[in-house]
Amino acid sequence: MDHELSCQEFVELITEYLEGALTADNRTRFEMHVHHCEGCATYVDQMRQTIALMGKLTEGHISEQAKANVLRAFADWKREGH
Ligand SMILES: [Zn+2]
Protein backbone atom coordinates (compact mmCIF):
# COMPACT_ATOMS: atom_id res chain seq x y z
CA MET A 1 0.00 0.00 0.00
CA ASP A 2 1.59 3.23 -1.09
CA HIS A 3 -0.52 5.63 0.89
CA GLU A 4 -2.44 5.08 4.08
CA LEU A 5 -5.18 7.49 5.02
CA SER A 6 -4.55 9.68 8.01
CA CYS A 7 -7.38 10.26 10.46
CA GLN A 8 -7.63 13.82 9.15
CA GLU A 9 -8.11 12.55 5.59
CA PHE A 10 -10.55 9.95 6.83
CA VAL A 11 -12.77 12.61 8.41
CA GLU A 12 -12.59 14.69 5.23
CA LEU A 13 -13.76 11.71 3.14
CA ILE A 14 -16.52 10.50 5.40
CA THR A 15 -19.44 12.28 3.73
CA GLU A 16 -18.39 11.06 0.31
CA TYR A 17 -18.00 7.55 1.65
CA LEU A 18 -21.47 7.52 3.19
CA GLU A 19 -22.94 8.91 -0.02
CA GLY A 20 -21.17 6.24 -2.05
CA ALA A 21 -19.24 8.93 -3.89
CA LEU A 22 -15.68 7.72 -3.27
CA THR A 23 -13.56 6.20 -6.01
CA ALA A 24 -12.94 2.46 -5.61
CA ASP A 25 -9.34 3.20 -4.62
CA ASN A 26 -10.28 5.69 -1.91
CA ARG A 27 -13.06 3.46 -0.69
CA THR A 28 -10.62 0.60 -0.18
CA ARG A 29 -8.22 2.81 1.77
CA PHE A 30 -11.10 4.21 3.80
CA GLU A 31 -12.32 0.74 4.78
CA MET A 32 -8.81 -0.40 5.66
CA HIS A 33 -8.44 2.59 7.96
CA VAL A 34 -11.70 1.72 9.76
CA HIS A 35 -10.41 -1.78 10.42
CA HIS A 36 -7.37 -0.64 12.37
CA CYS A 37 -8.55 2.68 13.82
CA GLU A 38 -11.08 2.42 16.60
CA GLY A 39 -11.69 6.15 16.82
CA CYS A 40 -12.65 6.42 13.16
CA ALA A 41 -14.77 3.25 13.35
CA THR A 42 -16.75 4.85 16.17
CA TYR A 43 -17.09 8.06 14.18
CA VAL A 44 -18.47 6.19 11.17
CA ASP A 45 -20.96 4.39 13.40
CA GLN A 46 -22.15 7.72 14.78
CA MET A 47 -22.54 9.11 11.28
CA ARG A 48 -24.53 6.06 10.18
CA GLN A 49 -26.84 6.46 13.18
CA THR A 50 -27.35 10.10 12.30
CA ILE A 51 -28.30 9.15 8.76
CA ALA A 52 -30.67 6.45 10.04
CA LEU A 53 -32.37 9.03 12.24
CA MET A 54 -32.44 11.89 9.77
CA GLY A 55 -33.09 9.88 6.61
CA LYS A 56 -30.28 11.58 4.76
CA LEU A 57 -26.96 13.23 5.33
CA THR A 58 -26.25 16.89 4.81
CA GLU A 59 -23.16 18.90 5.62
CA GLY A 60 -25.05 20.49 8.50
CA HIS A 61 -25.16 17.20 10.34
CA ILE A 62 -21.42 17.12 10.75
CA SER A 63 -20.75 19.82 13.26
CA GLU A 64 -17.37 21.43 13.32
CA GLN A 65 -17.32 20.77 17.04
CA ALA A 66 -17.73 17.02 16.50
CA LYS A 67 -14.89 17.06 13.96
CA ALA A 68 -12.68 19.00 16.34
CA ASN A 69 -13.37 16.52 19.15
CA VAL A 70 -12.46 13.56 16.97
CA LEU A 71 -9.27 15.14 15.66
CA ARG A 72 -8.16 16.19 19.13
CA ALA A 73 -8.65 12.62 20.37
CA PHE A 74 -6.48 11.38 17.51
CA ALA A 75 -3.78 13.90 18.30
CA ASP A 76 -3.65 12.70 21.92
CA TRP A 77 -3.50 9.11 20.77
CA LYS A 78 -0.59 9.79 18.42
CA ARG A 79 1.36 11.64 21.11
CA GLU A 80 1.32 8.44 23.13
CA GLY A 81 3.62 6.93 20.53
CA HIS A 82 1.44 5.03 18.04
ZN1 LIG B 1 -8.41 7.02 12.17
PDB file of N, CA and C and ligand atoms in Angstrom:
ATOM      1  N   MET A   1       0.852  -1.197   0.000  1.00  0.00           N
ATOM      2  CA  MET A   1       0.000   0.000   0.000  1.00  0.00           C
ATOM      3  C   MET A   1       0.887   1.246   0.000  1.00  0.00           C
ATOM      4  N   ASP A   2       0.680   2.091  -0.966  1.00  0.00           N
ATOM      5  CA  ASP A   2       1.590   3.228  -1.094  1.00  0.00           C
ATOM      6  C   ASP A   2       1.180   4.415  -0.229  1.00  0.00           C
ATOM      7  N   HIS A   3      -0.083   4.473   0.106  1.00  0.00           N
ATOM      8  CA  HIS A   3      -0.518   5.627   0.890  1.00  0.00           C
ATOM      9  C   HIS A   3      -1.643   5.219   1.810  1.00  0.00           C
ATOM     10  N   GLU A   4      -1.417   5.393   3.096  1.00  0.00           N
ATOM     11  CA  GLU A   4      -2.442   5.082   4.076  1.00  0.00           C
ATOM     12  C   GLU A   4      -3.139   6.367   4.488  1.00  0.00           C
ATOM     13  N   LEU A   5      -4.444   6.305   4.601  1.00  0.00           N
ATOM     14  CA  LEU A   5      -5.184   7.488   5.020  1.00  0.00           C
ATOM     15  C   LEU A   5      -4.796   7.894   6.440  1.00  0.00           C
ATOM     16  N   SER A   6      -4.659   9.173   6.646  1.00  0.00           N
ATOM     17  CA  SER A   6      -4.546   9.677   8.015  1.00  0.00           C
ATOM     18  C   SER A   6      -5.964   9.861   8.553  1.00  0.00           C
ATOM     19  N   CYS A   7      -6.056  10.028   9.868  1.00  0.00           N
ATOM     20  CA  CYS A   7      -7.375  10.257  10.463  1.00  0.00           C
ATOM     21  C   CYS A   7      -7.987  11.553   9.929  1.00  0.00           C
ATOM     22  N   GLN A   8      -7.153  12.542   9.707  1.00  0.00           N
ATOM     23  CA  GLN A   8      -7.628  13.817   9.145  1.00  0.00           C
ATOM     24  C   GLN A   8      -8.261  13.583   7.770  1.00  0.00           C
ATOM     25  N   GLU A   9      -7.581  12.836   6.925  1.00  0.00           N
ATOM     26  CA  GLU A   9      -8.108  12.548   5.586  1.00  0.00           C
ATOM     27  C   GLU A   9      -9.388  11.727   5.673  1.00  0.00           C
ATOM     28  N   PHE A  10      -9.377  10.803   6.611  1.00  0.00           N
ATOM     29  CA  PHE A  10     -10.549   9.955   6.834  1.00  0.00           C
ATOM     30  C   PHE A  10     -11.787  10.812   7.109  1.00  0.00           C
ATOM     31  N   VAL A  11     -11.639  11.755   8.040  1.00  0.00           N
ATOM     32  CA  VAL A  11     -12.770  12.615   8.415  1.00  0.00           C
ATOM     33  C   VAL A  11     -13.221  13.454   7.223  1.00  0.00           C
ATOM     34  N   GLU A  12     -12.242  13.888   6.408  1.00  0.00           N
ATOM     35  CA  GLU A  12     -12.594  14.693   5.234  1.00  0.00           C
ATOM     36  C   GLU A  12     -13.387  13.882   4.206  1.00  0.00           C
ATOM     37  N   LEU A  13     -13.138  12.563   4.158  1.00  0.00           N
ATOM     38  CA  LEU A  13     -13.761  11.712   3.136  1.00  0.00           C
ATOM     39  C   LEU A  13     -15.084  11.108   3.578  1.00  0.00           C
ATOM     40  N   ILE A  14     -15.424  11.299   4.854  1.00  0.00           N
ATOM     41  CA  ILE A  14     -16.521  10.498   5.404  1.00  0.00           C
ATOM     42  C   ILE A  14     -17.861  10.768   4.716  1.00  0.00           C
ATOM     43  N   THR A  15     -18.152  12.013   4.402  1.00  0.00           N
ATOM     44  CA  THR A  15     -19.441  12.284   3.733  1.00  0.00           C
ATOM     45  C   THR A  15     -19.508  11.605   2.376  1.00  0.00           C
ATOM     46  N   GLU A  16     -18.412  11.690   1.631  1.00  0.00           N
ATOM     47  CA  GLU A  16     -18.392  11.063   0.307  1.00  0.00           C
ATOM     48  C   GLU A  16     -18.535   9.548   0.420  1.00  0.00           C
ATOM     49  N   TYR A  17     -17.886   8.991   1.432  1.00  0.00           N
ATOM     50  CA  TYR A  17     -17.997   7.551   1.653  1.00  0.00           C
ATOM     51  C   TYR A  17     -19.448   7.154   1.896  1.00  0.00           C
ATOM     52  N   LEU A  18     -20.097   7.870   2.807  1.00  0.00           N
ATOM     53  CA  LEU A  18     -21.466   7.523   3.195  1.00  0.00           C
ATOM     54  C   LEU A  18     -22.457   7.777   2.061  1.00  0.00           C
ATOM     55  N   GLU A  19     -22.091   8.646   1.143  1.00  0.00           N
ATOM     56  CA  GLU A  19     -22.943   8.905  -0.015  1.00  0.00           C
ATOM     57  C   GLU A  19     -22.593   7.988  -1.184  1.00  0.00           C
ATOM     58  N   GLY A  20     -21.592   7.140  -0.982  1.00  0.00           N
ATOM     59  CA  GLY A  20     -21.169   6.237  -2.051  1.00  0.00           C
ATOM     60  C   GLY A  20     -20.445   6.953  -3.175  1.00  0.00           C
ATOM     61  N   ALA A  21     -19.838   8.094  -2.858  1.00  0.00           N
ATOM     62  CA  ALA A  21     -19.238   8.931  -3.886  1.00  0.00           C
ATOM     63  C   ALA A  21     -17.720   8.755  -4.019  1.00  0.00           C
ATOM     64  N   LEU A  22     -17.128   7.914  -3.194  1.00  0.00           N
ATOM     65  CA  LEU A  22     -15.677   7.716  -3.272  1.00  0.00           C
ATOM     66  C   LEU A  22     -15.303   6.870  -4.485  1.00  0.00           C
ATOM     67  N   THR A  23     -14.109   7.099  -4.996  1.00  0.00           N
ATOM     68  CA  THR A  23     -13.565   6.198  -6.010  1.00  0.00           C
ATOM     69  C   THR A  23     -13.284   4.844  -5.355  1.00  0.00           C
ATOM     70  N   ALA A  24     -13.186   3.806  -6.141  1.00  0.00           N
ATOM     71  CA  ALA A  24     -12.935   2.460  -5.610  1.00  0.00           C
ATOM     72  C   ALA A  24     -11.644   2.453  -4.794  1.00  0.00           C
ATOM     73  N   ASP A  25     -10.638   3.147  -5.289  1.00  0.00           N
ATOM     74  CA  ASP A  25      -9.341   3.201  -4.624  1.00  0.00           C
ATOM     75  C   ASP A  25      -9.464   3.851  -3.243  1.00  0.00           C
ATOM     76  N   ASN A  26     -10.106   5.001  -3.193  1.00  0.00           N
ATOM     77  CA  ASN A  26     -10.278   5.688  -1.910  1.00  0.00           C
ATOM     78  C   ASN A  26     -11.164   4.902  -0.962  1.00  0.00           C
ATOM     79  N   ARG A  27     -12.151   4.245  -1.512  1.00  0.00           N
ATOM     80  CA  ARG A  27     -13.062   3.459  -0.689  1.00  0.00           C
ATOM     81  C   ARG A  27     -12.303   2.316  -0.004  1.00  0.00           C
ATOM     82  N   THR A  28     -11.426   1.679  -0.740  1.00  0.00           N
ATOM     83  CA  THR A  28     -10.616   0.595  -0.176  1.00  0.00           C
ATOM     84  C   THR A  28      -9.740   1.120   0.953  1.00  0.00           C
ATOM     85  N   ARG A  29      -9.092   2.238   0.733  1.00  0.00           N
ATOM     86  CA  ARG A  29      -8.220   2.813   1.773  1.00  0.00           C
ATOM     87  C   ARG A  29      -9.034   3.227   2.989  1.00  0.00           C
ATOM     88  N   PHE A  30     -10.211   3.785   2.723  1.00  0.00           N
ATOM     89  CA  PHE A  30     -11.101   4.209   3.800  1.00  0.00           C
ATOM     90  C   PHE A  30     -11.473   3.009   4.672  1.00  0.00           C
ATOM     91  N   GLU A  31     -11.881   1.926   4.035  1.00  0.00           N
ATOM     92  CA  GLU A  31     -12.322   0.744   4.782  1.00  0.00           C
ATOM     93  C   GLU A  31     -11.162   0.090   5.528  1.00  0.00           C
ATOM     94  N   MET A  32      -9.972   0.141   4.953  1.00  0.00           N
ATOM     95  CA  MET A  32      -8.809  -0.404   5.663  1.00  0.00           C
ATOM     96  C   MET A  32      -8.517   0.412   6.917  1.00  0.00           C
ATOM     97  N   HIS A  33      -8.688   1.725   6.807  1.00  0.00           N
ATOM     98  CA  HIS A  33      -8.440   2.591   7.960  1.00  0.00           C
ATOM     99  C   HIS A  33      -9.415   2.258   9.093  1.00  0.00           C
ATOM    100  N   VAL A  34     -10.690   2.055   8.746  1.00  0.00           N
ATOM    101  CA  VAL A  34     -11.704   1.721   9.759  1.00  0.00           C
ATOM    102  C   VAL A  34     -11.312   0.464  10.522  1.00  0.00           C
ATOM    103  N   HIS A  35     -10.718  -0.497   9.796  1.00  0.00           N
ATOM    104  CA  HIS A  35     -10.407  -1.776  10.419  1.00  0.00           C
ATOM    105  C   HIS A  35      -9.340  -1.669  11.497  1.00  0.00           C
ATOM    106  N   HIS A  36      -8.433  -0.720  11.364  1.00  0.00           N
ATOM    107  CA  HIS A  36      -7.367  -0.643  12.367  1.00  0.00           C
ATOM    108  C   HIS A  36      -7.439   0.609  13.226  1.00  0.00           C
ATOM    109  N   CYS A  37      -8.470   1.438  13.051  1.00  0.00           N
ATOM    110  CA  CYS A  37      -8.552   2.681  13.819  1.00  0.00           C
ATOM    111  C   CYS A  37      -9.891   2.747  14.543  1.00  0.00           C
ATOM    112  N   GLU A  38      -9.848   2.502  15.824  1.00  0.00           N
ATOM    113  CA  GLU A  38     -11.076   2.419  16.604  1.00  0.00           C
ATOM    114  C   GLU A  38     -11.809   3.760  16.648  1.00  0.00           C
ATOM    115  N   GLY A  39     -11.073   4.829  16.762  1.00  0.00           N
ATOM    116  CA  GLY A  39     -11.688   6.154  16.822  1.00  0.00           C
ATOM    117  C   GLY A  39     -12.500   6.457  15.578  1.00  0.00           C
ATOM    118  N   CYS A  40     -11.949   6.154  14.415  1.00  0.00           N
ATOM    119  CA  CYS A  40     -12.651   6.417  13.164  1.00  0.00           C
ATOM    120  C   CYS A  40     -13.826   5.457  12.984  1.00  0.00           C
ATOM    121  N   ALA A  41     -13.670   4.217  13.432  1.00  0.00           N
ATOM    122  CA  ALA A  41     -14.772   3.250  13.347  1.00  0.00           C
ATOM    123  C   ALA A  41     -15.964   3.757  14.150  1.00  0.00           C
ATOM    124  N   THR A  42     -15.687   4.295  15.337  1.00  0.00           N
ATOM    125  CA  THR A  42     -16.748   4.854  16.175  1.00  0.00           C
ATOM    126  C   THR A  42     -17.403   6.044  15.486  1.00  0.00           C
ATOM    127  N   TYR A  43     -16.591   6.878  14.873  1.00  0.00           N
ATOM    128  CA  TYR A  43     -17.092   8.064  14.182  1.00  0.00           C
ATOM    129  C   TYR A  43     -18.023   7.671  13.033  1.00  0.00           C
ATOM    130  N   VAL A  44     -17.629   6.665  12.263  1.00  0.00           N
ATOM    131  CA  VAL A  44     -18.468   6.186  11.166  1.00  0.00           C
ATOM    132  C   VAL A  44     -19.795   5.655  11.698  1.00  0.00           C
ATOM    133  N   ASP A  45     -19.727   4.908  12.793  1.00  0.00           N
ATOM    134  CA  ASP A  45     -20.962   4.393  13.399  1.00  0.00           C
ATOM    135  C   ASP A  45     -21.897   5.536  13.782  1.00  0.00           C
ATOM    136  N   GLN A  46     -21.331   6.568  14.370  1.00  0.00           N
ATOM    137  CA  GLN A  46     -22.150   7.715  14.776  1.00  0.00           C
ATOM    138  C   GLN A  46     -22.785   8.394  13.564  1.00  0.00           C
ATOM    139  N   MET A  47     -22.013   8.500  12.495  1.00  0.00           N
ATOM    140  CA  MET A  47     -22.540   9.108  11.276  1.00  0.00           C
ATOM    141  C   MET A  47     -23.671   8.264  10.690  1.00  0.00           C
ATOM    142  N   ARG A  48     -23.487   6.942  10.712  1.00  0.00           N
ATOM    143  CA  ARG A  48     -24.531   6.059  10.178  1.00  0.00           C
ATOM    144  C   ARG A  48     -25.817   6.183  10.992  1.00  0.00           C
ATOM    145  N   GLN A  49     -25.664   6.295  12.317  1.00  0.00           N
ATOM    146  CA  GLN A  49     -26.841   6.459  13.178  1.00  0.00           C
ATOM    147  C   GLN A  49     -27.544   7.771  12.880  1.00  0.00           C
ATOM    148  N   THR A  50     -26.762   8.809  12.641  1.00  0.00           N
ATOM    149  CA  THR A  50     -27.348  10.104  12.297  1.00  0.00           C
ATOM    150  C   THR A  50     -28.163   9.994  11.017  1.00  0.00           C
ATOM    151  N   ILE A  51     -27.601   9.317  10.033  1.00  0.00           N
ATOM    152  CA  ILE A  51     -28.298   9.148   8.760  1.00  0.00           C
ATOM    153  C   ILE A  51     -29.580   8.348   8.962  1.00  0.00           C
ATOM    154  N   ALA A  52     -29.496   7.289   9.773  1.00  0.00           N
ATOM    155  CA  ALA A  52     -30.667   6.454  10.036  1.00  0.00           C
ATOM    156  C   ALA A  52     -31.775   7.282  10.676  1.00  0.00           C
ATOM    157  N   LEU A  53     -31.395   8.193  11.561  1.00  0.00           N
ATOM    158  CA  LEU A  53     -32.374   9.033  12.243  1.00  0.00           C
ATOM    159  C   LEU A  53     -32.931  10.114  11.332  1.00  0.00           C
ATOM    160  N   MET A  54     -32.050  10.717  10.555  1.00  0.00           N
ATOM    161  CA  MET A  54     -32.443  11.886   9.772  1.00  0.00           C
ATOM    162  C   MET A  54     -32.949  11.520   8.374  1.00  0.00           C
ATOM    163  N   GLY A  55     -32.653  10.297   7.939  1.00  0.00           N
ATOM    164  CA  GLY A  55     -33.085   9.882   6.614  1.00  0.00           C
ATOM    165  C   GLY A  55     -32.065  10.189   5.542  1.00  0.00           C
ATOM    166  N   LYS A  56     -31.327  11.260   5.711  1.00  0.00           N
ATOM    167  CA  LYS A  56     -30.278  11.584   4.759  1.00  0.00           C
ATOM    168  C   LYS A  56     -29.203  12.419   5.438  1.00  0.00           C
ATOM    169  N   LEU A  57     -28.086  12.506   4.761  1.00  0.00           N
ATOM    170  CA  LEU A  57     -26.958  13.233   5.330  1.00  0.00           C
ATOM    171  C   LEU A  57     -26.791  14.570   4.619  1.00  0.00           C
ATOM    172  N   THR A  58     -26.636  15.611   5.394  1.00  0.00           N
ATOM    173  CA  THR A  58     -26.253  16.891   4.813  1.00  0.00           C
ATOM    174  C   THR A  58     -25.031  17.396   5.562  1.00  0.00           C
ATOM    175  N   GLU A  59     -24.360  18.352   4.987  1.00  0.00           N
ATOM    176  CA  GLU A  59     -23.165  18.902   5.616  1.00  0.00           C
ATOM    177  C   GLU A  59     -23.468  19.406   7.025  1.00  0.00           C
ATOM    178  N   GLY A  60     -24.678  19.915   7.214  1.00  0.00           N
ATOM    179  CA  GLY A  60     -25.049  20.490   8.501  1.00  0.00           C
ATOM    180  C   GLY A  60     -25.040  19.494   9.631  1.00  0.00           C
ATOM    181  N   HIS A  61     -25.123  18.210   9.291  1.00  0.00           N
ATOM    182  CA  HIS A  61     -25.163  17.198  10.340  1.00  0.00           C
ATOM    183  C   HIS A  61     -23.791  16.904  10.920  1.00  0.00           C
ATOM    184  N   ILE A  62     -22.760  17.294  10.216  1.00  0.00           N
ATOM    185  CA  ILE A  62     -21.415  17.116  10.747  1.00  0.00           C
ATOM    186  C   ILE A  62     -20.979  18.443  11.345  1.00  0.00           C
ATOM    187  N   SER A  63     -21.116  18.547  12.641  1.00  0.00           N
ATOM    188  CA  SER A  63     -20.753  19.816  13.257  1.00  0.00           C
ATOM    189  C   SER A  63     -19.243  19.954  13.306  1.00  0.00           C
ATOM    190  N   GLU A  64     -18.801  21.162  13.214  1.00  0.00           N
ATOM    191  CA  GLU A  64     -17.367  21.430  13.316  1.00  0.00           C
ATOM    192  C   GLU A  64     -16.855  21.020  14.694  1.00  0.00           C
ATOM    193  N   GLN A  65     -17.715  21.163  15.693  1.00  0.00           N
ATOM    194  CA  GLN A  65     -17.324  20.770  17.040  1.00  0.00           C
ATOM    195  C   GLN A  65     -17.051  19.273  17.112  1.00  0.00           C
ATOM    196  N   ALA A  66     -17.916  18.474  16.488  1.00  0.00           N
ATOM    197  CA  ALA A  66     -17.726  17.024  16.503  1.00  0.00           C
ATOM    198  C   ALA A  66     -16.422  16.653  15.808  1.00  0.00           C
ATOM    199  N   LYS A  67     -16.148  17.296  14.681  1.00  0.00           N
ATOM    200  CA  LYS A  67     -14.891  17.063  13.959  1.00  0.00           C
ATOM    201  C   LYS A  67     -13.695  17.406  14.834  1.00  0.00           C
ATOM    202  N   ALA A  68     -13.782  18.548  15.491  1.00  0.00           N
ATOM    203  CA  ALA A  68     -12.676  19.002  16.339  1.00  0.00           C
ATOM    204  C   ALA A  68     -12.434  18.008  17.468  1.00  0.00           C
ATOM    205  N   ASN A  69     -13.506  17.497  18.062  1.00  0.00           N
ATOM    206  CA  ASN A  69     -13.369  16.523  19.146  1.00  0.00           C
ATOM    207  C   ASN A  69     -12.651  15.272  18.663  1.00  0.00           C
ATOM    208  N   VAL A  70     -13.054  14.773  17.515  1.00  0.00           N
ATOM    209  CA  VAL A  70     -12.455  13.559  16.971  1.00  0.00           C
ATOM    210  C   VAL A  70     -10.973  13.790  16.685  1.00  0.00           C
ATOM    211  N   LEU A  71     -10.664  14.888  16.046  1.00  0.00           N
ATOM    212  CA  LEU A  71      -9.272  15.139  15.664  1.00  0.00           C
ATOM    213  C   LEU A  71      -8.390  15.389  16.882  1.00  0.00           C
ATOM    214  N   ARG A  72      -8.939  15.982  17.917  1.00  0.00           N
ATOM    215  CA  ARG A  72      -8.159  16.195  19.131  1.00  0.00           C
ATOM    216  C   ARG A  72      -7.866  14.848  19.804  1.00  0.00           C
ATOM    217  N   ALA A  73      -8.856  13.953  19.801  1.00  0.00           N
ATOM    218  CA  ALA A  73      -8.650  12.620  20.372  1.00  0.00           C
ATOM    219  C   ALA A  73      -7.543  11.887  19.619  1.00  0.00           C
ATOM    220  N   PHE A  74      -7.516  12.020  18.310  1.00  0.00           N
ATOM    221  CA  PHE A  74      -6.477  11.378  17.509  1.00  0.00           C
ATOM    222  C   PHE A  74      -5.108  11.951  17.833  1.00  0.00           C
ATOM    223  N   ALA A  75      -5.055  13.247  17.999  1.00  0.00           N
ATOM    224  CA  ALA A  75      -3.782  13.903  18.299  1.00  0.00           C
ATOM    225  C   ALA A  75      -3.228  13.383  19.623  1.00  0.00           C
ATOM    226  N   ASP A  76      -4.084  13.238  20.622  1.00  0.00           N
ATOM    227  CA  ASP A  76      -3.655  12.705  21.918  1.00  0.00           C
ATOM    228  C   ASP A  76      -3.133  11.291  21.759  1.00  0.00           C
ATOM    229  N   TRP A  77      -3.845  10.503  20.983  1.00  0.00           N
ATOM    230  CA  TRP A  77      -3.501   9.107  20.767  1.00  0.00           C
ATOM    231  C   TRP A  77      -2.122   8.995  20.113  1.00  0.00           C
ATOM    232  N   LYS A  78      -1.874   9.834  19.145  1.00  0.00           N
ATOM    233  CA  LYS A  78      -0.591   9.791  18.425  1.00  0.00           C
ATOM    234  C   LYS A  78       0.562  10.226  19.315  1.00  0.00           C
ATOM    235  N   ARG A  79       0.307  11.187  20.196  1.00  0.00           N
ATOM    236  CA  ARG A  79       1.357  11.638  21.108  1.00  0.00           C
ATOM    237  C   ARG A  79       1.821  10.525  22.038  1.00  0.00           C
ATOM    238  N   GLU A  80       0.957   9.534  22.256  1.00  0.00           N
ATOM    239  CA  GLU A  80       1.320   8.439  23.126  1.00  0.00           C
ATOM    240  C   GLU A  80       2.231   7.427  22.425  1.00  0.00           C
ATOM    241  N   GLY A  81       2.580   7.698  21.188  1.00  0.00           N
ATOM    242  CA  GLY A  81       3.616   6.927  20.527  1.00  0.00           C
ATOM    243  C   GLY A  81       3.153   5.897  19.512  1.00  0.00           C
ATOM    244  N   HIS A  82       1.932   5.986  19.041  1.00  0.00           N
ATOM    245  CA  HIS A  82       1.444   5.033  18.038  1.00  0.00           C
ATOM    246  C   HIS A  82       1.812   5.501  16.639  1.00  0.00           C
TER     247      HIS A  82
HETATM  248 ZN    ZN B   1      -8.406   7.019  12.166  1.00  0.00          ZN
END
